[in-house]
mmCIF file of C-alpha atoms in Angstrom:
data_model
loop_
_atom_site.group_PDB
_atom_site.id
_atom_site.type_symbol
_atom_site.label_atom_id
_atom_site.label_comp_id
_atom_site.label_asym_id
_atom_site.label_seq_id
_atom_site.Cartn_x
_atom_site.Cartn_y
_atom_site.Cartn_z
ATOM 1 C CA UNK A 1 20.256 -12.915 -3.873
ATOM 2 C CA UNK A 2 19.797 -9.241 -3.011
ATOM 3 C CA UNK A 3 18.087 -8.722 -6.375
ATOM 4 C CA UNK A 4 15.635 -11.567 -5.690
ATOM 5 C CA UNK A 5 14.916 -10.189 -2.207
ATOM 6 C CA UNK A 6 14.146 -6.737 -3.649
ATOM 7 C CA UNK A 7 11.929 -8.264 -6.332
ATOM 8 C CA UNK A 8 10.056 -10.314 -3.742
ATOM 9 C CA UNK A 9 9.623 -7.238 -1.546
ATOM 10 C CA UNK A 10 8.189 -5.209 -4.447
ATOM 11 C CA UNK A 11 5.672 -7.955 -5.252
ATOM 12 C CA UNK A 12 4.712 -8.511 -1.596
ATOM 13 C CA UNK A 13 4.309 -4.823 -0.763
ATOM 14 C CA UNK A 14 2.373 -4.169 -3.976
ATOM 15 C CA UNK A 15 -0.050 -6.951 -3.049
ATOM 16 C CA UNK A 16 -0.563 -5.686 0.504
ATOM 17 C CA UNK A 17 -1.025 -2.043 -0.493
ATOM 18 C CA UNK A 18 -3.207 -2.733 -3.549
ATOM 19 C CA UNK A 19 -6.133 -4.541 -1.965
ATOM 20 C CA UNK A 20 -8.381 -1.466 -2.240
ATOM 21 C CA UNK A 21 -7.316 -0.971 -5.860
ATOM 22 C CA UNK A 22 -8.416 -4.517 -6.727
ATOM 23 C CA UNK A 23 -11.777 -3.925 -5.025
ATOM 24 C CA UNK A 24 -12.266 -0.719 -7.045
ATOM 25 C CA UNK A 25 -11.600 -2.634 -10.287
ATOM 26 C CA UNK A 26 -14.225 -5.220 -9.360
ATOM 27 C CA UNK A 27 -16.833 -2.646 -8.261
ATOM 28 C CA UNK A 28 -16.372 -0.344 -11.253
ATOM 29 C CA UNK A 29 -17.028 -3.107 -13.778
ATOM 30 C CA UNK A 30 -19.584 -5.313 -12.047
ATOM 31 C CA UNK A 31 -22.653 -3.833 -13.797
ATOM 32 C CA UNK A 32 -21.273 -4.603 -17.262
ATOM 33 C CA UNK A 33 -22.094 -7.742 -19.275
ATOM 34 C CA UNK A 34 -19.583 -10.566 -18.561
ATOM 35 C CA UNK A 35 -17.662 -10.123 -21.833
ATOM 36 C CA UNK A 36 -17.307 -6.345 -21.363
ATOM 37 C CA UNK A 37 -16.483 -6.827 -17.681
ATOM 38 C CA UNK A 38 -13.428 -8.941 -18.528
ATOM 39 C CA UNK A 39 -12.283 -6.419 -21.138
ATOM 40 C CA UNK A 40 -12.763 -3.512 -18.712
ATOM 41 C CA UNK A 41 -10.684 -5.282 -16.053
ATOM 42 C CA UNK A 42 -7.920 -6.103 -18.569
ATOM 43 C CA UNK A 43 -7.765 -2.672 -20.242
ATOM 44 C CA UNK A 44 -8.275 -0.750 -17.005
ATOM 45 C CA UNK A 45 -5.553 -2.755 -15.288
ATOM 46 C CA UNK A 46 -3.204 -2.362 -18.276
ATOM 47 C CA UNK A 47 -3.704 1.414 -18.210
ATOM 48 C CA UNK A 48 -3.151 1.416 -14.447
ATOM 49 C CA UNK A 49 0.122 -0.485 -14.947
ATOM 50 C CA UNK A 50 1.399 2.110 -17.433
ATOM 51 C CA UNK A 51 0.334 5.007 -15.193
ATOM 52 C CA UNK A 52 1.942 3.424 -12.139
ATOM 53 C CA UNK A 53 5.190 2.676 -13.968
ATOM 54 C CA UNK A 54 5.411 6.301 -15.183
ATOM 55 C CA UNK A 55 4.641 7.684 -11.707
ATOM 56 C CA UNK A 56 7.106 5.319 -10.031
ATOM 57 C CA UNK A 57 9.857 6.225 -12.505
ATOM 58 C CA UNK A 58 9.249 9.910 -11.750
ATOM 59 C CA UNK A 59 9.265 9.200 -8.003
ATOM 60 C CA UNK A 60 12.496 7.192 -8.313
ATOM 61 C CA UNK A 61 14.183 10.123 -10.080
ATOM 62 C CA UNK A 62 12.872 12.657 -7.541
ATOM 63 C CA UNK A 63 14.152 10.525 -4.655
ATOM 64 C CA UNK A 64 17.692 11.088 -5.911
ATOM 65 C CA UNK A 65 17.391 14.806 -5.080
ATOM 66 C CA UNK A 66 18.920 15.771 -1.696
ATOM 67 C CA UNK A 67 16.336 16.233 1.084
ATOM 68 C CA UNK A 68 13.565 14.723 -1.110
ATOM 69 C CA UNK A 69 14.696 11.179 -0.303
ATOM 70 C CA UNK A 70 14.783 12.030 3.418
ATOM 71 C CA UNK A 71 11.238 13.465 3.211
ATOM 72 C CA UNK A 72 10.121 10.420 1.218
ATOM 73 C CA UNK A 73 11.497 8.139 3.933
ATOM 74 C CA UNK A 74 9.526 10.014 6.601
ATOM 75 C CA UNK A 75 6.372 9.770 4.474
ATOM 76 C CA UNK A 76 6.929 6.033 4.045
ATOM 77 C CA UNK A 77 7.321 5.642 7.826
ATOM 78 C CA UNK A 78 3.887 7.243 8.207
ATOM 79 C CA UNK A 79 2.420 4.897 5.577
ATOM 80 C CA UNK A 80 3.981 1.873 7.322
ATOM 81 C CA UNK A 81 2.544 2.826 10.730
ATOM 82 C CA UNK A 82 -0.894 3.444 9.209
ATOM 83 C CA UNK A 83 -0.791 0.043 7.500
ATOM 84 C CA UNK A 84 -0.837 -1.533 10.966
ATOM 85 C CA UNK A 85 -2.937 1.064 12.768
ATOM 86 C CA UNK A 86 -5.887 1.388 10.416
ATOM 87 C CA UNK A 87 -8.777 -1.031 10.464
ATOM 88 C CA UNK A 88 -9.990 -2.257 7.095
ATOM 89 C CA UNK A 89 -12.565 0.149 5.706
ATOM 90 C CA UNK A 90 -15.330 -0.525 3.270
ATOM 91 C CA UNK A 91 -14.370 0.600 -0.219
ATOM 92 C CA UNK A 92 -16.962 2.015 -2.575
ATOM 93 C CA UNK A 93 -16.966 3.701 -5.946
ATOM 94 C CA UNK A 94 -19.237 4.649 -8.804
ATOM 95 C CA UNK A 95 -20.400 1.651 -10.841
ATOM 96 C CA UNK A 96 -19.884 2.143 -14.562
ATOM 97 C CA UNK A 97 -22.654 1.731 -17.121
ATOM 98 C CA UNK A 98 -20.355 1.371 -20.142
ATOM 99 C CA UNK A 99 -17.011 -0.165 -21.043
ATOM 100 C CA UNK A 100 -15.202 3.176 -21.490
ATOM 101 C CA UNK A 101 -16.667 4.588 -18.280
ATOM 102 C CA UNK A 102 -15.412 1.544 -16.354
ATOM 103 C CA UNK A 103 -11.898 1.971 -17.764
ATOM 104 C CA UNK A 104 -11.917 5.693 -16.829
ATOM 105 C CA UNK A 105 -13.067 4.940 -13.269
ATOM 106 C CA UNK A 106 -10.405 2.245 -12.834
ATOM 107 C CA UNK A 107 -7.635 4.535 -14.132
ATOM 108 C CA UNK A 108 -8.717 7.540 -12.050
ATOM 109 C CA UNK A 109 -9.184 5.488 -8.849
ATOM 110 C CA UNK A 110 -5.805 3.802 -9.262
ATOM 111 C CA UNK A 111 -4.139 7.171 -9.833
ATOM 112 C CA UNK A 112 -5.659 8.597 -6.637
ATOM 113 C CA UNK A 113 -4.986 5.529 -4.469
ATOM 114 C CA UNK A 114 -1.460 4.613 -5.606
ATOM 115 C CA UNK A 115 0.717 7.154 -3.773
ATOM 116 C CA UNK A 116 1.741 4.658 -1.094
ATOM 117 C CA UNK A 117 2.509 1.954 -3.699
ATOM 118 C CA UNK A 118 4.552 4.345 -5.833
ATOM 119 C CA UNK A 119 6.636 5.646 -2.925
ATOM 120 C CA UNK A 120 7.244 2.194 -1.423
ATOM 121 C CA UNK A 121 8.252 0.547 -4.700
ATOM 122 C CA UNK A 122 10.501 3.453 -5.737
ATOM 123 C CA UNK A 123 12.217 3.194 -2.366
ATOM 124 C CA UNK A 124 12.742 -0.583 -2.573
ATOM 125 C CA UNK A 125 14.058 -0.379 -6.158
ATOM 126 C CA UNK A 126 16.599 2.248 -5.009
ATOM 127 C CA UNK A 127 17.195 3.626 -8.495
ATOM 128 C CA UNK A 128 17.370 0.259 -10.298
ATOM 129 C CA UNK A 129 14.981 1.044 -13.172
ATOM 130 C CA UNK A 130 14.964 -2.458 -14.658
ATOM 131 C CA UNK A 131 14.133 -3.972 -11.264
ATOM 132 C CA UNK A 132 11.426 -1.361 -10.771
ATOM 133 C CA UNK A 133 9.724 -1.939 -14.147
ATOM 134 C CA UNK A 134 10.064 -5.735 -14.000
ATOM 135 C CA UNK A 135 8.775 -5.836 -10.424
ATOM 136 C CA UNK A 136 5.749 -3.701 -11.263
ATOM 137 C CA UNK A 137 4.952 -5.597 -14.468
ATOM 138 C CA UNK A 138 5.143 -8.931 -12.660
ATOM 139 C CA UNK A 139 3.189 -7.862 -9.606
ATOM 140 C CA UNK A 140 0.238 -6.140 -11.292
ATOM 141 C CA UNK A 141 -1.400 -9.385 -12.532
ATOM 142 C CA UNK A 142 -0.965 -10.736 -9.002
ATOM 143 C CA UNK A 143 -2.681 -7.619 -7.654
ATOM 144 C CA UNK A 144 -5.657 -8.008 -10.001
ATOM 145 C CA UNK A 145 -6.131 -11.711 -9.379
ATOM 146 C CA UNK A 146 -4.545 -12.269 -5.969
ATOM 147 C CA UNK A 147 -5.370 -9.266 -3.770
ATOM 148 C CA UNK A 148 -8.706 -10.623 -2.598
ATOM 149 C CA UNK A 149 -7.092 -13.893 -1.543
ATOM 150 C CA UNK A 150 -4.321 -12.026 0.266
ATOM 151 C CA UNK A 151 -6.843 -9.781 2.047
ATOM 152 C CA UNK A 152 -8.600 -12.923 3.321
ATOM 153 C CA UNK A 153 -5.264 -14.357 4.467
ATOM 154 C CA UNK A 154 -4.392 -11.071 6.223
ATOM 155 C CA UNK A 155 -7.674 -11.281 8.157
ATOM 156 C CA UNK A 156 -6.813 -14.814 9.264
ATOM 157 C CA UNK A 157 -3.083 -14.283 9.796
ATOM 158 C CA UNK A 158 -2.389 -10.670 10.930
ATOM 159 C CA UNK A 159 1.350 -11.445 11.025
ATOM 160 C CA UNK A 160 1.337 -10.846 7.246
ATOM 161 C CA UNK A 161 0.507 -7.173 7.830
ATOM 162 C CA UNK A 162 3.280 -6.897 10.415
ATOM 163 C CA UNK A 163 5.775 -8.340 7.916
ATOM 164 C CA UNK A 164 4.625 -5.824 5.285
ATOM 165 C CA UNK A 165 4.878 -2.924 7.756
ATOM 166 C CA UNK A 166 8.357 -4.121 8.742
ATOM 167 C CA UNK A 167 9.500 -4.154 5.098
ATOM 168 C CA UNK A 168 8.130 -0.633 4.619
ATOM 169 C CA UNK A 169 9.813 0.555 7.822
ATOM 170 C CA UNK A 170 13.163 -0.929 6.754
ATOM 171 C CA UNK A 171 12.821 0.633 3.282
ATOM 172 C CA UNK A 172 11.955 4.016 4.818
ATOM 173 C CA UNK A 173 15.007 3.830 7.080
ATOM 174 C CA UNK A 174 17.294 2.980 4.149
ATOM 175 C CA UNK A 175 15.883 5.945 2.214
ATOM 176 C CA UNK A 176 16.531 8.297 5.150
ATOM 177 C CA UNK A 177 20.105 7.047 5.637
ATOM 178 C CA UNK A 178 20.831 7.183 1.886
ATOM 179 C CA UNK A 179 19.789 10.834 1.507
ATOM 180 C CA UNK A 180 22.722 12.755 0.033
ATOM 181 C CA UNK A 181 22.281 15.714 2.376
ATOM 182 C CA UNK A 182 20.867 14.759 5.791
ATOM 183 C CA UNK A 183 21.588 11.031 5.542
ATOM 184 C CA UNK A 184 25.364 11.592 5.553
ATOM 185 C CA UNK A 185 25.235 12.302 9.301
ATOM 186 C CA UNK A 186 23.496 8.959 9.922
ATOM 187 C CA UNK A 187 25.749 6.789 7.748
ATOM 188 C CA UNK A 188 28.033 5.641 10.627
ATOM 189 C CA UNK A 189 24.924 4.409 12.479
ATOM 190 C CA UNK A 190 23.057 3.093 9.417
ATOM 191 C CA UNK A 191 22.299 -0.404 10.739
ATOM 192 C CA UNK A 192 21.125 0.886 14.135
ATOM 193 C CA UNK A 193 18.872 3.455 12.441
ATOM 194 C CA UNK A 194 17.379 0.826 10.113
ATOM 195 C CA UNK A 195 16.711 -1.664 12.913
ATOM 196 C CA UNK A 196 15.466 1.069 15.265
ATOM 197 C CA UNK A 197 13.021 2.637 12.798
ATOM 198 C CA UNK A 198 11.703 -0.772 11.713
ATOM 199 C CA UNK A 199 11.070 -1.686 15.361
ATOM 200 C CA UNK A 200 9.493 1.745 15.938
ATOM 201 C CA UNK A 201 7.065 1.254 13.038
ATOM 202 C CA UNK A 202 5.917 -2.119 14.368
ATOM 203 C CA UNK A 203 5.687 -0.907 17.991
ATOM 204 C CA UNK A 204 3.815 2.345 17.263
ATOM 205 C CA UNK A 205 1.555 0.687 14.674
ATOM 206 C CA UNK A 206 0.695 -2.119 17.108
ATOM 207 C CA UNK A 207 0.037 0.373 19.929
ATOM 208 C CA UNK A 208 -2.272 2.471 17.738
ATOM 209 C CA UNK A 209 -4.082 -0.629 16.513
ATOM 210 C CA UNK A 210 -4.585 -1.924 20.077
ATOM 211 C CA UNK A 211 -5.731 1.490 21.315
ATOM 212 C CA UNK A 212 -8.181 1.786 18.395
ATOM 213 C CA UNK A 213 -9.702 -1.614 19.193
ATOM 214 C CA UNK A 214 -10.055 -0.713 22.883
ATOM 215 C CA UNK A 215 -11.771 2.588 22.031
ATOM 216 C CA UNK A 216 -14.124 0.799 19.629
ATOM 217 C CA UNK A 217 -15.064 -1.756 22.295
ATOM 218 C CA UNK A 218 -15.525 0.947 24.949
ATOM 219 C CA UNK A 219 -17.648 3.017 22.562
ATOM 220 C CA UNK A 220 -19.923 0.080 21.695
ATOM 221 C CA UNK A 221 -20.390 -0.770 25.370
ATOM 222 C CA UNK A 222 -21.344 2.773 26.360
ATOM 223 C CA UNK A 223 -23.617 3.521 23.395
ATOM 224 C CA UNK A 224 -27.294 3.662 24.293
ATOM 225 C CA UNK A 225 -30.349 4.251 22.148
ATOM 226 C CA UNK A 226 -33.636 6.063 22.906
ATOM 227 C CA UNK A 227 -36.194 3.655 24.290
ATOM 228 C CA UNK A 228 -33.633 1.143 25.572
ATOM 229 C CA UNK A 229 -34.814 1.521 29.192
ATOM 230 C CA UNK A 230 -35.419 -1.363 31.549
ATOM 231 C CA UNK A 231 -38.991 -2.332 32.152
#
C-alpha cells in the first residue's frame, strides 16, 4: 500500500510540476509539418525522460549525504510554498524550424525547468531506485499528454494545487527528519514536524497567494493613464 501511495505521489507531483514543460514541448514543435511535429514530441520527450531519470538518480544518491538531505528538504519547502503562491505565468520559447532543432530545444528547456521535479521525485522515492525509475517512466507519457488537461482542472479546482503543495510539504519534512546528521535531533518529534511543516506550507502559500491577488487588484484600481481625465 505504501508503495502504491509513493507511486501515485510521484505521478501526481510530476503532472503538477510539469505543466510548463508540456507547454514548451508544444511551442517548440508547432512550426514543423504534422509528421515531423509528432516525431519531435516523441523523440524530445524520450530524451527528456532519459535526462530526468539520470538527474533524479544523481539527486537520490546525493540526498543520502548528511546535511545535503536536510538542505534538499528546505529547498523543497520553498518549491512547495511557491507552487501555491505564484500565479500562472505565460510560457514562451523559441519555435524550431527543423526536427533536430525542436528536439534540442525540448531537451534544453526540460533540463533547465526540471529542478523542482527532480528534487521532489527523489525525495518521494526515498532511495528506492526501482520505484523512482518506474514512477518516472510511467508519469512522463502522462505529462506529455495530460498536463494541459490537468492545468485546466487546476484552474477550475484550485484544491488540486493545495493537495500537490501538501504532498511536497510532507515529503520535504520527511527529508529533513531523515537527514543522518541534523535530522537525528528531530526523530523523536518526527510526526509533529511532518504535520507542522505541511500545515506551514499550505498556510504560508495561501497567505502569499491571497496577498498577491490583493496587491494585483489594488494596483489595477489605482493605475491611471495619460488622457484619462474627466470631461
